[in-house]
């Protein structure tokens, strides 16, 4: 939506790879550093595609205490690209060719082409889903996936705040 301040509220409540600071510059949030050609974490491939490598901060946990790991992001990409699951956005996901876990805390994104927003991966661009809570349901009835209690009163995410009470108004 275009509600004033909604982006800032999302950044405050949910965690993304990066967050845009008031000066308009992306800053790392769930990751240790942003990919660049200087640090070798951003590569333009000979065929015009590109690859970004992200090192997750090692001590990040989901609200339920489970560790946030690279496989969560692979799972998130699978959910976000599944045609049977209605998506609420994930603006950068269509530009992604593949998301791979290199190890527990390193995820690599191969982009279909050069993509100008590759550093702007907040929750609106690529929403992280907790694999440990949703993987089994994702393998089942796709139509019922968004009806899971996770998407309501049992919501779990990565930000500094967690849902304590769901208003039923």
mmCIF file with all atom_site columns, C-alpha atoms in Angstrom, residues 56-117:
data_model
loop_
_atom_site.group_PDB
_atom_site.id
_atom_site.type_symbol
_atom_site.label_atom_id
_atom_site.label_alt_id
_atom_site.label_comp_id
_atom_site.label_asym_id
_atom_site.label_entity_id
_atom_site.label_seq_id
_atom_site.pdbx_PDB_ins_code
_atom_site.Cartn_x
_atom_site.Cartn_y
_atom_site.Cartn_z
_atom_site.occupancy
_atom_site.B_iso_or_equiv
_atom_site.pdbx_formal_charge
_atom_site.auth_seq_id
_atom_site.auth_comp_id
_atom_site.auth_asym_id
_atom_site.auth_atom_id
_atom_site.pdbx_PDB_model_num
ATOM 1  C CA . UNK A 1 56  ? 23.927 -14.140 7.598   1.00 0.00 ? 56  UNK A CA 1
ATOM 2  C CA . UNK A 1 57  ? 24.634 -12.799 11.054  1.00 0.00 ? 57  UNK A CA 1
ATOM 3  C CA . UNK A 1 58  ? 25.285 -15.949 13.120  1.00 0.00 ? 58  UNK A CA 1
ATOM 4  C CA . UNK A 1 59  ? 23.165 -15.200 16.196  1.00 0.00 ? 59  UNK A CA 1
ATOM 5  C CA . UNK A 1 60  ? 19.839 -14.263 14.597  1.00 0.00 ? 60  UNK A CA 1
ATOM 6  C CA . UNK A 1 61  ? 16.856 -16.266 15.781  1.00 0.00 ? 61  UNK A CA 1
ATOM 7  C CA . UNK A 1 62  ? 13.210 -16.523 14.869  1.00 0.00 ? 62  UNK A CA 1
ATOM 8  C CA . UNK A 1 63  ? 10.811 -15.271 17.550  1.00 0.00 ? 63  UNK A CA 1
ATOM 9  C CA . UNK A 1 64  ? 10.371 -18.867 18.751  1.00 0.00 ? 64  UNK A CA 1
ATOM 10 C CA . UNK A 1 65  ? 14.117 -19.164 19.413  1.00 0.00 ? 65  UNK A CA 1
ATOM 11 C CA . UNK A 1 66  ? 15.060 -21.321 16.417  1.00 0.00 ? 66  UNK A CA 1
ATOM 12 C CA . UNK A 1 67  ? 18.185 -20.205 14.508  1.00 0.00 ? 67  UNK A CA 1
ATOM 13 C CA . UNK A 1 68  ? 17.742 -18.288 11.254  1.00 0.00 ? 68  UNK A CA 1
ATOM 14 C CA . UNK A 1 69  ? 19.736 -20.198 8.622   1.00 0.00 ? 69  UNK A CA 1
ATOM 15 C CA . UNK A 1 70  ? 20.431 -20.073 4.887   1.00 0.00 ? 70  UNK A CA 1
ATOM 16 C CA . UNK A 1 71  ? 17.981 -22.938 4.218   1.00 0.00 ? 71  UNK A CA 1
ATOM 17 C CA . UNK A 1 72  ? 15.187 -20.656 5.492   1.00 0.00 ? 72  UNK A CA 1
ATOM 18 C CA . UNK A 1 73  ? 15.931 -18.334 2.572   1.00 0.00 ? 73  UNK A CA 1
ATOM 19 C CA . UNK A 1 74  ? 16.041 -21.166 0.040   1.00 0.00 ? 74  UNK A CA 1
ATOM 20 C CA . UNK A 1 75  ? 12.650 -22.248 1.370   1.00 0.00 ? 75  UNK A CA 1
ATOM 21 C CA . UNK A 1 76  ? 11.376 -18.641 1.230   1.00 0.00 ? 76  UNK A CA 1
ATOM 22 C CA . UNK A 1 77  ? 12.354 -18.398 -2.426  1.00 0.00 ? 77  UNK A CA 1
ATOM 23 C CA . UNK A 1 78  ? 10.539 -21.674 -3.170  1.00 0.00 ? 78  UNK A CA 1
ATOM 24 C CA . UNK A 1 79  ? 7.387  -20.401 -1.460  1.00 0.00 ? 79  UNK A CA 1
ATOM 25 C CA . UNK A 1 80  ? 7.617  -17.032 -3.218  1.00 0.00 ? 80  UNK A CA 1
ATOM 26 C CA . UNK A 1 81  ? 8.046  -18.602 -6.676  1.00 0.00 ? 81  UNK A CA 1
ATOM 27 C CA . UNK A 1 82  ? 5.396  -21.300 -6.337  1.00 0.00 ? 82  UNK A CA 1
ATOM 28 C CA . UNK A 1 83  ? 2.568  -20.419 -8.732  1.00 0.00 ? 83  UNK A CA 1
ATOM 29 C CA . UNK A 1 84  ? 0.036  -22.221 -6.508  1.00 0.00 ? 84  UNK A CA 1
ATOM 30 C CA . UNK A 1 85  ? 0.734  -19.875 -3.566  1.00 0.00 ? 85  UNK A CA 1
ATOM 31 C CA . UNK A 1 86  ? -0.662 -16.355 -3.834  1.00 0.00 ? 86  UNK A CA 1
ATOM 32 C CA . UNK A 1 87  ? 2.142  -13.895 -3.187  1.00 0.00 ? 87  UNK A CA 1
ATOM 33 C CA . UNK A 1 88  ? 1.789  -10.600 -1.363  1.00 0.00 ? 88  UNK A CA 1
ATOM 34 C CA . UNK A 1 89  ? 4.614  -9.025  -3.282  1.00 0.00 ? 89  UNK A CA 1
ATOM 35 C CA . UNK A 1 90  ? 8.270  -9.995  -3.017  1.00 0.00 ? 90  UNK A CA 1
ATOM 36 C CA . UNK A 1 91  ? 9.224  -7.395  -5.602  1.00 0.00 ? 91  UNK A CA 1
ATOM 37 C CA . UNK A 1 92  ? 12.749 -8.716  -6.262  1.00 0.00 ? 92  UNK A CA 1
ATOM 38 C CA . UNK A 1 93  ? 11.942 -12.424 -6.410  1.00 0.00 ? 93  UNK A CA 1
ATOM 39 C CA . UNK A 1 94  ? 10.966 -12.503 -10.121 1.00 0.00 ? 94  UNK A CA 1
ATOM 40 C CA . UNK A 1 95  ? 14.499 -11.303 -10.968 1.00 0.00 ? 95  UNK A CA 1
ATOM 41 C CA . UNK A 1 96  ? 16.051 -14.246 -9.079  1.00 0.00 ? 96  UNK A CA 1
ATOM 42 C CA . UNK A 1 97  ? 17.010 -17.357 -11.017 1.00 0.00 ? 97  UNK A CA 1
ATOM 43 C CA . UNK A 1 98  ? 18.136 -19.451 -8.053  1.00 0.00 ? 98  UNK A CA 1
ATOM 44 C CA . UNK A 1 99  ? 18.740 -19.205 -4.300  1.00 0.00 ? 99  UNK A CA 1
ATOM 45 C CA . UNK A 1 100 ? 21.200 -21.683 -2.771  1.00 0.00 ? 100 UNK A CA 1
ATOM 46 C CA . UNK A 1 101 ? 22.487 -22.368 0.729   1.00 0.00 ? 101 UNK A CA 1
ATOM 47 C CA . UNK A 1 102 ? 26.277 -22.538 0.514   1.00 0.00 ? 102 UNK A CA 1
ATOM 48 C CA . UNK A 1 103 ? 26.515 -23.406 4.199   1.00 0.00 ? 103 UNK A CA 1
ATOM 49 C CA . UNK A 1 104 ? 24.471 -22.761 7.340   1.00 0.00 ? 104 UNK A CA 1
ATOM 50 C CA . UNK A 1 105 ? 25.016 -18.997 7.275   1.00 0.00 ? 105 UNK A CA 1
ATOM 51 C CA . UNK A 1 106 ? 25.803 -18.243 3.624   1.00 0.00 ? 106 UNK A CA 1
ATOM 52 C CA . UNK A 1 107 ? 23.183 -17.901 0.906   1.00 0.00 ? 107 UNK A CA 1
ATOM 53 C CA . UNK A 1 108 ? 23.881 -17.190 -2.745  1.00 0.00 ? 108 UNK A CA 1
ATOM 54 C CA . UNK A 1 109 ? 21.418 -15.593 -5.136  1.00 0.00 ? 109 UNK A CA 1
ATOM 55 C CA . UNK A 1 110 ? 21.895 -15.973 -8.874  1.00 0.00 ? 110 UNK A CA 1
ATOM 56 C CA . UNK A 1 111 ? 19.986 -13.268 -10.719 1.00 0.00 ? 111 UNK A CA 1
ATOM 57 C CA . UNK A 1 112 ? 18.509 -13.772 -14.197 1.00 0.00 ? 112 UNK A CA 1
ATOM 58 C CA . UNK A 1 113 ? 20.250 -10.617 -15.386 1.00 0.00 ? 113 UNK A CA 1
ATOM 59 C CA . UNK A 1 114 ? 21.900 -7.591  -13.875 1.00 0.00 ? 114 UNK A CA 1
ATOM 60 C CA . UNK A 1 115 ? 19.355 -6.154  -11.442 1.00 0.00 ? 115 UNK A CA 1
ATOM 61 C CA . UNK A 1 116 ? 19.637 -2.653  -10.027 1.00 0.00 ? 116 UNK A CA 1
ATOM 62 C CA . UNK A 1 117 ? 17.890 -3.436  -6.701  1.00 0.00 ? 117 UNK A CA 1
#
